[in-house]
mmCIF file of C-alpha atoms in Angstrom:
data_model
loop_
_atom_site.group_PDB
_atom_site.id
_atom_site.type_symbol
_atom_site.label_atom_id
_atom_site.label_comp_id
_atom_site.label_asym_id
_atom_site.label_seq_id
_atom_site.Cartn_x
_atom_site.Cartn_y
_atom_site.Cartn_z
ATOM 1 C CA MET A 226 113.934 162.340 -62.737
ATOM 2 C CA SER A 227 116.191 161.541 -65.720
ATOM 3 C CA ILE A 228 114.033 159.235 -67.828
ATOM 4 C CA MET A 229 115.734 160.427 -70.998
ATOM 5 C CA LYS A 230 119.290 160.415 -69.629
ATOM 6 C CA SER A 231 119.922 157.214 -71.540
ATOM 7 C CA LYS A 232 118.658 158.669 -74.762
ATOM 8 C CA LEU A 233 116.713 156.515 -77.183
ATOM 9 C CA LEU A 234 118.685 155.198 -80.115
ATOM 10 C CA ILE A 235 115.724 155.101 -82.506
ATOM 11 C CA THR A 236 117.662 157.498 -84.697
ATOM 12 C CA PHE A 237 120.395 154.899 -84.952
ATOM 13 C CA ALA A 238 117.859 152.207 -85.771
ATOM 14 C CA ILE A 239 116.830 154.193 -88.827
ATOM 15 C CA ALA A 240 120.228 155.488 -89.851
ATOM 16 C CA SER A 241 121.924 152.100 -89.460
ATOM 17 C CA ILE A 242 119.907 150.712 -92.349
ATOM 18 C CA PHE A 243 121.854 152.986 -94.683
ATOM 19 C CA SER A 244 125.310 152.180 -93.308
ATOM 20 C CA LEU A 245 125.358 148.380 -93.136
ATOM 21 C CA THR A 246 128.722 146.752 -93.752
ATOM 22 C CA ALA A 247 129.526 143.878 -96.064
ATOM 23 C CA ASN A 248 129.713 140.316 -94.775
ATOM 24 C CA ALA A 249 131.942 137.407 -95.657
ATOM 25 C CA ILE A 250 129.144 135.670 -97.559
ATOM 26 C CA THR A 251 127.735 137.460 -100.584
ATOM 27 C CA VAL A 252 124.914 136.916 -103.034
ATOM 28 C CA GLU A 253 127.517 136.058 -105.674
ATOM 29 C CA SER A 254 128.980 133.253 -103.546
ATOM 30 C CA VAL A 255 125.481 131.922 -102.866
ATOM 31 C CA LEU A 256 124.745 131.829 -106.599
ATOM 32 C CA ASP A 257 128.053 130.046 -107.280
ATOM 33 C CA SER A 258 127.016 127.368 -104.796
ATOM 34 C CA ILE A 259 123.583 126.987 -106.386
ATOM 35 C CA GLU A 260 125.033 126.694 -109.880
ATOM 36 C CA SER A 261 127.146 123.756 -108.651
ATOM 37 C CA ASN A 262 124.537 122.056 -106.459
ATOM 38 C CA ASN A 263 121.143 122.612 -108.077
ATOM 39 C CA ILE A 264 119.684 119.215 -108.981
ATOM 40 C CA HIS A 265 117.658 120.457 -111.947
ATOM 41 C CA ILE A 266 120.717 122.073 -113.530
ATOM 42 C CA LYS A 267 122.691 118.840 -113.125
ATOM 43 C CA ALA A 268 119.871 116.822 -114.661
ATOM 44 C CA ARG A 269 119.508 119.196 -117.600
ATOM 45 C CA ILE A 270 123.274 119.094 -118.286
ATOM 46 C CA ALA A 271 123.090 115.309 -118.587
ATOM 47 C CA GLU A 272 119.909 115.541 -120.654
ATOM 48 C CA ILE A 273 121.354 118.052 -123.108
ATOM 49 C CA LYS A 274 124.314 115.751 -123.778
ATOM 50 C CA GLY A 275 121.992 112.888 -124.616
ATOM 51 C CA LYS A 276 119.750 115.092 -126.741
ATOM 52 C CA THR A 277 122.727 116.414 -128.711
ATOM 53 C CA SER A 278 123.899 112.879 -129.475
ATOM 54 C CA GLU A 279 120.391 111.893 -130.533
ATOM 55 C CA ILE A 280 120.100 114.844 -132.925
ATOM 56 C CA LYS A 281 123.491 114.110 -134.474
ATOM 57 C CA SER A 282 122.634 110.451 -134.976
ATOM 58 C CA SER A 283 119.621 111.355 -137.128
ATOM 59 C CA ASN A 284 122.010 112.233 -139.966
ATOM 60 C CA ASN A 285 123.854 108.929 -139.962
ATOM 61 C CA LEU A 286 123.587 106.435 -142.771
ATOM 62 C CA GLY A 287 120.963 103.740 -142.346
ATOM 63 C CA ASP A 288 121.852 100.310 -141.061
ATOM 64 C CA THR A 289 123.884 98.075 -143.353
ATOM 65 C CA GLU A 290 121.758 95.115 -144.401
ATOM 66 C CA PHE A 291 123.195 91.597 -144.465
ATOM 67 C CA GLY A 292 121.306 88.830 -146.253
ATOM 68 C CA PHE A 293 121.760 85.096 -146.567
ATOM 69 C CA GLU A 294 119.735 82.523 -148.466
ATOM 70 C CA TYR A 295 119.937 78.756 -148.590
ATOM 71 C CA GLN A 296 117.882 76.477 -150.825
ATOM 72 C CA LYS A 297 118.054 72.709 -150.641
ATOM 73 C CA GLY A 298 117.923 70.906 -153.944
ATOM 74 C CA ASP A 299 117.544 67.222 -154.951
ATOM 75 C CA ASN A 300 120.468 64.847 -155.120
ATOM 76 C CA VAL A 301 121.187 65.677 -158.724
ATOM 77 C CA GLU A 302 121.105 69.442 -158.654
ATOM 78 C CA GLY A 303 122.631 69.908 -155.192
ATOM 79 C CA ASN A 304 122.081 72.825 -152.802
ATOM 80 C CA LYS A 305 122.024 76.507 -153.620
ATOM 81 C CA TYR A 306 123.130 79.352 -151.283
ATOM 82 C CA GLY A 307 124.243 82.968 -151.347
ATOM 83 C CA PHE A 308 124.687 86.124 -149.263
ATOM 84 C CA SER A 309 124.549 89.874 -149.792
ATOM 85 C CA VAL A 310 125.653 93.135 -148.143
ATOM 86 C CA THR A 311 123.614 96.265 -148.968
ATOM 87 C CA GLN A 312 123.875 99.896 -147.860
ATOM 88 C CA GLY A 313 121.123 102.404 -148.546
ATOM 89 C CA PHE A 314 121.543 106.193 -148.654
ATOM 90 C CA GLU A 315 119.582 109.286 -149.508
ATOM 91 C CA TRP A 316 120.248 111.965 -152.067
ATOM 92 C CA PRO A 317 123.658 113.413 -151.043
ATOM 93 C CA GLY A 318 122.358 116.973 -150.656
ATOM 94 C CA MET A 319 119.910 115.735 -148.019
ATOM 95 C CA TYR A 320 122.755 115.037 -145.572
ATOM 96 C CA ILE A 321 124.156 118.541 -145.981
ATOM 97 C CA THR A 322 120.770 120.156 -145.395
ATOM 98 C CA ARG A 323 119.955 117.888 -142.462
ATOM 99 C CA ALA A 324 123.346 118.705 -140.898
ATOM 100 C CA LYS A 325 122.428 122.415 -141.019
ATOM 101 C CA ALA A 326 119.003 121.701 -139.543
ATOM 102 C CA ASN A 327 120.572 119.591 -136.803
ATOM 103 C CA LYS A 328 123.037 122.352 -135.995
ATOM 104 C CA SER A 329 120.098 124.690 -135.364
ATOM 105 C CA LYS A 330 118.322 122.012 -133.316
ATOM 106 C CA ILE A 331 121.405 121.522 -131.124
ATOM 107 C CA LYS A 332 121.727 125.268 -130.628
ATOM 108 C CA ALA A 333 118.017 125.446 -129.803
ATOM 109 C CA ALA A 334 118.461 122.698 -127.198
ATOM 110 C CA GLU A 335 121.428 124.551 -125.704
ATOM 111 C CA TYR A 336 119.432 127.794 -125.548
ATOM 112 C CA GLU A 337 116.538 125.930 -123.975
ATOM 113 C CA PHE A 338 118.918 124.708 -121.278
ATOM 114 C CA SER A 339 120.331 128.233 -120.859
ATOM 115 C CA SER A 340 116.797 129.563 -120.479
ATOM 116 C CA GLN A 341 115.929 127.040 -117.778
ATOM 117 C CA LYS A 342 119.216 127.622 -115.991
ATOM 118 C CA LEU A 343 118.694 131.393 -116.161
ATOM 119 C CA ASP A 344 115.224 131.000 -114.640
ATOM 120 C CA ILE A 345 116.690 128.983 -111.770
ATOM 121 C CA MET A 346 119.531 131.433 -111.137
ATOM 122 C CA LEU A 347 117.239 134.464 -111.420
ATOM 123 C CA ASN A 348 114.760 132.921 -108.991
ATOM 124 C CA ALA A 349 117.614 132.101 -106.604
ATOM 125 C CA LYS A 350 118.886 135.678 -106.731
ATOM 126 C CA LEU A 351 115.395 137.058 -106.113
ATOM 127 C CA VAL A 352 115.067 134.741 -103.102
ATOM 128 C CA CYS A 353 118.401 136.133 -101.876
ATOM 129 C CA LEU A 354 117.024 139.669 -102.233
ATOM 130 C CA ASN A 355 113.958 138.656 -100.236
ATOM 131 C CA ILE A 356 116.243 137.315 -97.516
ATOM 132 C CA ILE A 357 118.269 140.538 -97.529
ATOM 133 C CA ASN A 358 115.064 142.545 -97.249
ATOM 134 C CA ALA A 359 113.971 140.371 -94.321
ATOM 135 C CA ASN A 360 117.399 140.720 -92.666
ATOM 136 C CA ARG A 361 117.253 144.511 -92.954
ATOM 137 C CA LYS A 362 113.753 144.590 -91.471
ATOM 138 C CA ILE A 363 114.770 142.267 -88.653
ATOM 139 C CA LYS A 364 117.777 144.446 -87.836
ATOM 140 C CA ALA A 365 115.672 147.606 -87.766
ATOM 141 C CA GLN A 366 112.892 145.958 -85.748
ATOM 142 C CA THR A 367 115.398 144.473 -83.285
ATOM 143 C CA ASP A 368 116.966 147.894 -82.708
ATOM 144 C CA ILE A 369 113.536 149.430 -82.228
ATOM 145 C CA TYR A 370 112.505 146.671 -79.803
ATOM 146 C CA ASN A 371 115.701 147.079 -77.773
ATOM 147 C CA ASN A 372 115.316 150.840 -77.626
ATOM 148 C CA ILE A 373 111.678 150.739 -76.572
ATOM 149 C CA SER A 374 112.657 148.122 -73.965
ATOM 150 C CA GLN A 375 115.236 150.603 -72.684
ATOM 151 C CA LEU A 376 112.583 153.291 -72.498
ATOM 152 C CA TYR A 377 110.245 150.878 -70.717
ATOM 153 C CA ASN A 378 112.925 150.117 -68.118
ATOM 154 C CA GLU A 379 113.444 153.831 -67.483
ATOM 155 C CA TYR A 380 109.697 154.384 -67.110
ATOM 156 C CA GLU A 381 109.387 151.390 -64.805
ATOM 157 C CA LYS A 382 111.935 152.971 -62.477
ATOM 158 C CA GLY A 383 109.873 156.137 -62.508
ATOM 159 C CA PHE A 384 106.712 154.133 -61.825
ATOM 160 C CA LYS A 385 108.291 152.599 -58.728
ATOM 161 C CA HIS A 386 109.044 156.104 -57.449
ATOM 162 C CA GLY A 387 105.504 157.233 -58.199
ATOM 163 C CA GLU A 388 106.591 159.550 -61.036
ATOM 164 C CA ILE A 389 105.043 157.573 -63.916
ATOM 165 C CA SER A 390 101.443 156.366 -64.194
ATOM 166 C CA ILE A 391 100.427 152.776 -64.825
ATOM 167 C CA LEU A 392 98.812 153.968 -68.084
ATOM 168 C CA ASP A 393 102.191 154.941 -69.531
ATOM 169 C CA ILE A 394 103.659 151.613 -68.440
ATOM 170 C CA ASN A 395 100.828 149.728 -70.144
ATOM 171 C CA LYS A 396 101.189 151.792 -73.309
ATOM 172 C CA LEU A 397 104.850 150.820 -73.522
ATOM 173 C CA LYS A 398 103.980 147.180 -72.828
ATOM 174 C CA ILE A 399 101.506 147.194 -75.726
ATOM 175 C CA GLU A 400 104.038 148.861 -77.972
ATOM 176 C CA LEU A 401 106.647 146.244 -77.028
ATOM 177 C CA LEU A 402 104.174 143.466 -77.820
ATOM 178 C CA ASN A 403 103.406 145.001 -81.213
ATOM 179 C CA VAL A 404 107.068 145.379 -82.122
ATOM 180 C CA LYS A 405 107.861 141.848 -80.867
ATOM 181 C CA GLN A 406 105.010 140.391 -82.919
ATOM 182 C CA THR A 407 106.259 142.163 -86.038
ATOM 183 C CA LEU A 408 109.818 141.016 -85.334
ATOM 184 C CA ASP A 409 108.773 137.384 -84.814
ATOM 185 C CA LYS A 410 106.762 137.455 -88.038
ATOM 186 C CA SER A 411 109.768 138.778 -89.972
ATOM 187 C CA ILE A 412 112.025 136.074 -88.521
ATOM 188 C CA THR A 413 109.513 133.363 -89.474
ATOM 189 C CA GLU A 414 109.240 134.709 -93.023
ATOM 190 C CA ARG A 415 113.027 134.792 -93.333
ATOM 191 C CA ASN A 416 113.311 131.191 -92.121
ATOM 192 C CA VAL A 417 110.846 130.111 -94.821
ATOM 193 C CA LEU A 418 112.926 131.939 -97.434
ATOM 194 C CA ILE A 419 116.135 130.298 -96.180
ATOM 195 C CA GLU A 420 114.479 126.877 -96.499
ATOM 196 C CA GLU A 421 113.465 127.753 -100.054
ATOM 197 C CA LEU A 422 117.045 128.751 -100.858
ATOM 198 C CA THR A 423 118.327 125.517 -99.305
ATOM 199 C CA ALA A 424 116.028 123.506 -101.580
ATOM 200 C CA ILE A 425 117.286 125.390 -104.642
ATOM 201 C CA ASN A 426 120.847 124.599 -103.499
ATOM 202 C CA GLY A 427 120.234 120.851 -103.750
ATOM 203 C CA ASP A 428 118.954 120.658 -100.155
ATOM 204 C CA ILE A 429 122.359 121.839 -98.904
ATOM 205 C CA ALA A 430 122.202 124.579 -96.275
ATOM 206 C CA ILE A 431 124.118 127.788 -96.990
ATOM 207 C CA ALA A 432 125.624 129.103 -93.784
ATOM 208 C CA GLY A 433 125.532 132.827 -93.131
ATOM 209 C CA VAL A 434 122.674 133.931 -95.396
ATOM 210 C CA GLU A 435 120.865 135.275 -92.342
ATOM 211 C CA ASN A 436 123.663 137.843 -92.027
ATOM 212 C CA ILE A 437 123.592 139.258 -95.570
ATOM 213 C CA VAL A 438 122.245 142.800 -95.396
ATOM 214 C CA ASP A 439 123.806 144.463 -98.429
ATOM 215 C CA TYR A 440 122.187 144.285 -101.834
ATOM 216 C CA PRO A 441 124.513 143.406 -104.728
ATOM 217 C CA VAL A 442 125.865 146.466 -106.520
ATOM 218 C CA GLN A 443 123.804 146.983 -109.674
ATOM 219 C CA ASP A 444 123.544 149.961 -111.992
ATOM 220 C CA LEU A 445 120.505 151.091 -113.934
ATOM 221 C CA LYS A 446 121.852 151.271 -117.470
ATOM 222 C CA ALA A 447 120.315 153.084 -120.403
ATOM 223 C CA TYR A 448 117.183 151.511 -121.875
ATOM 224 C CA ASP A 449 118.837 151.002 -125.270
ATOM 225 C CA ILE A 450 121.504 148.843 -123.632
ATOM 226 C CA TYR A 451 118.896 146.559 -122.081
ATOM 227 C CA ALA A 452 117.016 146.301 -125.375
ATOM 228 C CA SER A 453 120.228 145.470 -127.234
ATOM 229 C CA GLU A 454 121.304 142.877 -124.636
ATOM 230 C CA ALA A 455 117.947 141.160 -124.854
ATOM 231 C CA ILE A 456 118.093 140.892 -128.654
ATOM 232 C CA SER A 457 121.534 139.298 -128.602
ATOM 233 C CA LEU A 458 121.593 137.401 -125.287
ATOM 234 C CA ASP A 459 118.080 136.347 -124.351
ATOM 235 C CA PRO A 460 118.076 132.513 -124.529
ATOM 236 C CA VAL A 461 114.315 132.288 -125.131
ATOM 237 C CA LEU A 462 114.583 134.601 -128.134
ATOM 238 C CA ASN A 463 117.679 132.782 -129.411
ATOM 239 C CA TYR A 464 115.850 129.484 -128.959
ATOM 240 C CA SER A 465 112.973 130.832 -131.063
ATOM 241 C CA ARG A 466 115.435 131.927 -133.752
ATOM 242 C CA GLU A 467 117.075 128.506 -133.945
ATOM 243 C CA VAL A 468 113.713 126.746 -134.033
ATOM 244 C CA ALA A 469 112.742 128.986 -136.954
ATOM 245 C CA ASN A 470 116.067 128.263 -138.697
ATOM 246 C CA SER A 471 115.600 124.547 -138.180
ATOM 247 C CA ALA A 472 112.046 124.711 -139.528
ATOM 248 C CA ASN A 473 113.348 126.516 -142.614
ATOM 249 C CA LYS A 474 115.852 123.726 -143.257
ATOM 250 C CA GLU A 475 113.165 121.111 -142.627
ATOM 251 C CA THR A 476 111.108 122.716 -145.406
ATOM 252 C CA THR A 477 114.081 122.435 -147.767
ATOM 253 C CA MET A 478 114.519 118.795 -146.753
ATOM 254 C CA ALA A 479 110.848 118.100 -147.398
ATOM 255 C CA LYS A 480 111.216 119.469 -150.917
ATOM 256 C CA MET A 481 114.296 117.322 -151.453
ATOM 257 C CA GLY A 482 112.307 114.346 -150.204
ATOM 258 C CA TRP A 483 110.912 113.907 -153.714
ATOM 259 C CA LEU A 484 114.376 112.967 -154.940
ATOM 260 C CA PRO A 485 115.146 109.239 -155.209
ATOM 261 C CA LYS A 486 116.967 107.165 -152.604
ATOM 262 C CA PHE A 487 119.648 104.665 -153.520
ATOM 263 C CA SER A 488 121.183 101.457 -152.327
ATOM 264 C CA VAL A 489 124.404 99.748 -153.332
ATOM 265 C CA GLY A 490 125.766 96.396 -152.301
ATOM 266 C CA TYR A 491 127.631 93.192 -153.003
ATOM 267 C CA LYS A 492 126.048 89.814 -153.742
ATOM 268 C CA PHE A 493 127.491 86.301 -153.872
ATOM 269 C CA ALA A 494 125.747 83.128 -155.001
ATOM 270 C CA ASN A 495 126.742 79.477 -155.326
ATOM 271 C CA GLU A 496 124.491 77.591 -157.714
ATOM 272 C CA LEU A 497 125.009 74.206 -159.346
ATOM 273 C CA GLY A 498 128.642 74.323 -158.347
ATOM 274 C CA SER A 499 129.137 77.672 -160.020
ATOM 275 C CA LYS A 500 129.978 80.796 -158.087
ATOM 276 C CA PHE A 501 128.542 84.212 -158.915
ATOM 277 C CA ASN A 502 129.408 87.596 -157.349
ATOM 278 C CA GLY A 503 128.904 91.214 -158.262
ATOM 279 C CA ILE A 504 127.492 94.639 -157.395
ATOM 280 C CA ALA A 505 123.804 95.335 -156.755
ATOM 281 C CA VAL A 506 122.377 98.857 -157.199
ATOM 282 C CA GLY A 507 118.837 99.934 -156.331
ATOM 283 C CA MET A 508 116.741 103.075 -156.431
ATOM 284 C CA SER A 509 113.459 103.942 -154.707
ATOM 285 C CA LEU A 510 111.065 106.713 -155.749
ATOM 286 C CA PRO A 511 109.169 108.461 -152.892
ATOM 287 C CA ILE A 512 105.867 108.601 -154.753
ATOM 288 C CA PHE A 513 103.756 108.142 -151.604
ATOM 289 C CA SER A 514 106.032 108.566 -148.570
ATOM 290 C CA ASN A 515 106.632 112.302 -149.151
ATOM 291 C CA LEU A 516 102.992 113.298 -149.659
ATOM 292 C CA ASN A 517 101.969 116.396 -147.605
ATOM 293 C CA LYS A 518 105.413 116.662 -145.954
ATOM 294 C CA VAL A 519 106.241 119.927 -147.745
ATOM 295 C CA SER A 520 103.012 121.622 -146.693
ATOM 296 C CA MET A 521 103.490 120.362 -143.122
ATOM 297 C CA ALA A 522 107.056 121.679 -143.010
ATOM 298 C CA LYS A 523 105.971 125.061 -144.373
ATOM 299 C CA SER A 524 103.257 125.331 -141.721
ATOM 300 C CA GLU A 525 105.763 124.581 -138.986
ATOM 301 C CA GLN A 526 108.165 127.136 -140.446
ATOM 302 C CA ILE A 527 105.489 129.861 -140.454
ATOM 303 C CA SER A 528 104.441 128.929 -136.906
ATOM 304 C CA ALA A 529 108.052 129.057 -135.678
ATOM 305 C CA GLU A 530 108.594 132.490 -137.221
ATOM 306 C CA TYR A 531 105.431 133.881 -135.636
ATOM 307 C CA GLY A 532 106.564 132.386 -132.330
ATOM 308 C CA ARG A 533 109.885 134.205 -132.631
ATOM 309 C CA GLN A 534 108.163 137.503 -133.374
ATOM 310 C CA ASP A 535 105.735 137.061 -130.473
ATOM 311 C CA THR A 536 108.600 136.301 -128.082
ATOM 312 C CA GLU A 537 110.470 139.432 -129.161
ATOM 313 C CA ILE A 538 107.383 141.646 -128.729
ATOM 314 C CA GLU A 539 106.672 140.288 -125.226
ATOM 315 C CA MET A 540 110.309 140.672 -124.238
ATOM 316 C CA ASN A 541 110.495 144.305 -125.380
ATOM 317 C CA SER A 542 107.250 145.109 -123.577
ATOM 318 C CA ALA A 543 108.532 143.571 -120.320
ATOM 319 C CA ILE A 544 111.788 145.552 -120.546
ATOM 320 C CA LYS A 545 109.924 148.829 -121.134
ATOM 321 C CA ASN A 546 107.649 148.229 -118.139
ATOM 322 C CA ASP A 547 110.489 147.178 -115.834
ATOM 323 C CA TYR A 548 112.669 150.085 -116.897
ATOM 324 C CA ALA A 549 109.903 152.642 -116.304
ATOM 325 C CA GLN A 550 109.221 151.124 -112.889
ATOM 326 C CA ALA A 551 112.927 151.182 -111.992
ATOM 327 C CA VAL A 552 113.212 154.883 -112.868
ATOM 328 C CA TYR A 553 110.153 155.661 -110.749
ATOM 329 C CA LEU A 554 111.386 153.644 -107.753
ATOM 330 C CA ARG A 555 114.818 155.260 -107.936
ATOM 331 C CA SER A 556 113.244 158.710 -107.667
ATOM 332 C CA GLN A 557 111.056 157.603 -104.736
ATOM 333 C CA ILE A 558 114.052 156.159 -102.900
ATOM 334 C CA TYR A 559 115.936 159.419 -103.360
ATOM 335 C CA SER A 560 112.985 161.378 -101.942
ATOM 336 C CA TYR A 561 112.635 159.174 -98.859
ATOM 337 C CA ASN A 562 116.382 159.092 -98.271
ATOM 338 C CA SER A 563 116.566 162.872 -98.222
ATOM 339 C CA VAL A 564 114.101 162.910 -95.302
ATOM 340 C CA LEU A 565 114.976 159.815 -93.302
ATOM 341 C CA THR A 566 118.724 160.376 -93.227
ATOM 342 C CA ASP A 567 118.010 163.593 -91.290
ATOM 343 C CA SER A 568 118.029 162.607 -87.604
ATOM 344 C CA SER A 569 116.603 165.923 -86.359
ATOM 345 C CA ASN A 570 113.006 164.664 -86.567
ATOM 346 C CA ILE A 571 113.560 161.917 -83.990
ATOM 347 C CA GLU A 572 115.743 164.165 -81.846
ATOM 348 C CA MET A 573 112.972 166.768 -81.707
ATOM 349 C CA LEU A 574 110.484 164.099 -80.632
ATOM 350 C CA GLU A 575 112.832 162.929 -77.888
ATOM 351 C CA LYS A 576 113.339 166.469 -76.613
ATOM 352 C CA ALA A 577 109.594 167.106 -76.637
ATOM 353 C CA LEU A 578 108.962 163.922 -74.626
ATOM 354 C CA SER A 579 111.791 164.654 -72.225
ATOM 355 C CA GLY A 580 110.563 168.216 -71.725
ATOM 356 C CA GLY A 581 106.987 167.141 -71.146
ATOM 357 C CA GLN A 582 105.717 168.947 -74.247
ATOM 358 C CA ILE A 583 104.097 165.781 -75.622
ATOM 359 C CA SER A 584 102.681 162.722 -73.936
ATOM 360 C CA LEU A 585 104.169 159.255 -74.246
ATOM 361 C CA LEU A 586 101.218 158.208 -76.441
ATOM 362 C CA ASN A 587 101.787 161.113 -78.825
ATOM 363 C CA TYR A 588 105.486 160.338 -78.873
ATOM 364 C CA LEU A 589 104.835 156.723 -79.835
ATOM 365 C CA LEU A 590 102.313 157.747 -82.500
ATOM 366 C CA GLU A 591 104.688 160.275 -84.024
ATOM 367 C CA LEU A 592 107.575 157.838 -83.798
ATOM 368 C CA ARG A 593 105.511 155.191 -85.561
ATOM 369 C CA TYR A 594 104.936 157.651 -88.410
ATOM 370 C CA PHE A 595 108.676 157.847 -89.091
ATOM 371 C CA LEU A 596 109.160 154.119 -88.614
ATOM 372 C CA GLU A 597 106.431 153.421 -91.172
ATOM 373 C CA ALA A 598 108.255 155.738 -93.559
ATOM 374 C CA GLN A 599 111.409 153.735 -92.913
ATOM 375 C CA GLN A 600 109.489 150.535 -93.703
ATOM 376 C CA THR A 601 108.257 152.087 -96.930
ATOM 377 C CA LEU A 602 111.830 152.947 -97.877
ATOM 378 C CA LEU A 603 112.963 149.374 -97.200
ATOM 379 C CA ASP A 604 110.155 148.094 -99.425
ATOM 380 C CA LEU A 605 111.077 150.553 -102.169
ATOM 381 C CA GLU A 606 114.720 149.481 -102.053
ATOM 382 C CA PHE A 607 113.709 145.836 -102.248
ATOM 383 C CA GLU A 608 111.427 146.426 -105.242
ATOM 384 C CA TYR A 609 114.063 148.522 -106.978
ATOM 385 C CA ASN A 610 116.793 145.911 -106.528
ATOM 386 C CA SER A 611 114.424 143.147 -107.644
ATOM 387 C CA ILE A 612 113.608 144.965 -110.887
ATOM 388 C CA LEU A 613 117.279 145.777 -111.449
ATOM 389 C CA THR A 614 118.031 142.070 -111.057
ATOM 390 C CA LYS A 615 115.470 141.234 -113.745
ATOM 391 C CA LEU A 616 116.839 143.913 -116.091
ATOM 392 C CA ASN A 617 120.430 142.739 -115.504
ATOM 393 C CA LYS A 618 119.568 139.020 -115.539
ATOM 394 C CA TYR A 619 121.815 138.230 -118.533
ATOM 395 C CA SER A 620 124.818 138.658 -116.244
ATOM 396 C CA LEU A 621 123.709 135.340 -114.708
ATOM 397 C CA LEU A 622 124.244 133.429 -117.954
#
């Protein structure tokens, strides 16, 4: 009989993973949608505007004070009344220093927003990579299921003619059940990931993500480039820098807090039929209000600087670890590719089964060995692309 006339396409199931074509929807278009629709990003944009206005307002002059007094006299002396307008202000240099501190605070707030937005976009891209990984597995598992189904149909014909034993039929049934279970599990996991992506996109479904099978093109750059990008672009590190700068200016302001504050105004009075008007000038000395403020500001400055240094150390350590892992995974992918892109292994198994040199059980066991290797390669590619995404995350800013 010609059980193997319609030859298994398991070879194609493996090779097709490495020749998948691009689709209309891409990871980049998904990220564009999320940047526009993510609720947290929208909320933070509104919040940062309000926070910026609040910081700027802290350097305004105090409220202008209006005063009025009225005193009722006896019939002889008559009534007495007057009013005043007074404006207080600090030592002029305080406004200049506070403006510099506020500039750093505004930048820090902007970097804080950039950091939160980057976390959202990075998480979204990693979810996309998980979906791509699931799509690739589903495609491979679907091809394998279809091909084993084809083999089962051929064997069933042989069974009806008495050429194939019921044991072989049952073995194929079990194998089909195993592959179907794995396929169903992968589809369920992908559906969960798509729901997660929908939530990130403001609960708006993104059509076509179940068809994306190509990872975004990313290059592994030199380590020095990643280290340099992090120093200049990392929003968490830049936030720490601006917090430290602001704390430095706050220390200067605390020292200037010992300088006097002033007030100037105009007063008018009507007394006994006579009118009086003129300028009023006042000065206050911060003998008590500025106590301990300098030492507090210095402590915050030292704490902010240590925070900046700690952030930089952690960031450099993470880059070193990710880079080393990326280099290792790239070499592993190359090794697996060199073996799995060679279709002769599967062809030899098919010929051995067709020629009766191996049993169906041995064929399935040997086939599973190569399919597990294919699964390992898919996992390696997913891990590699995930780490590359983390290393290249500043492109999402």
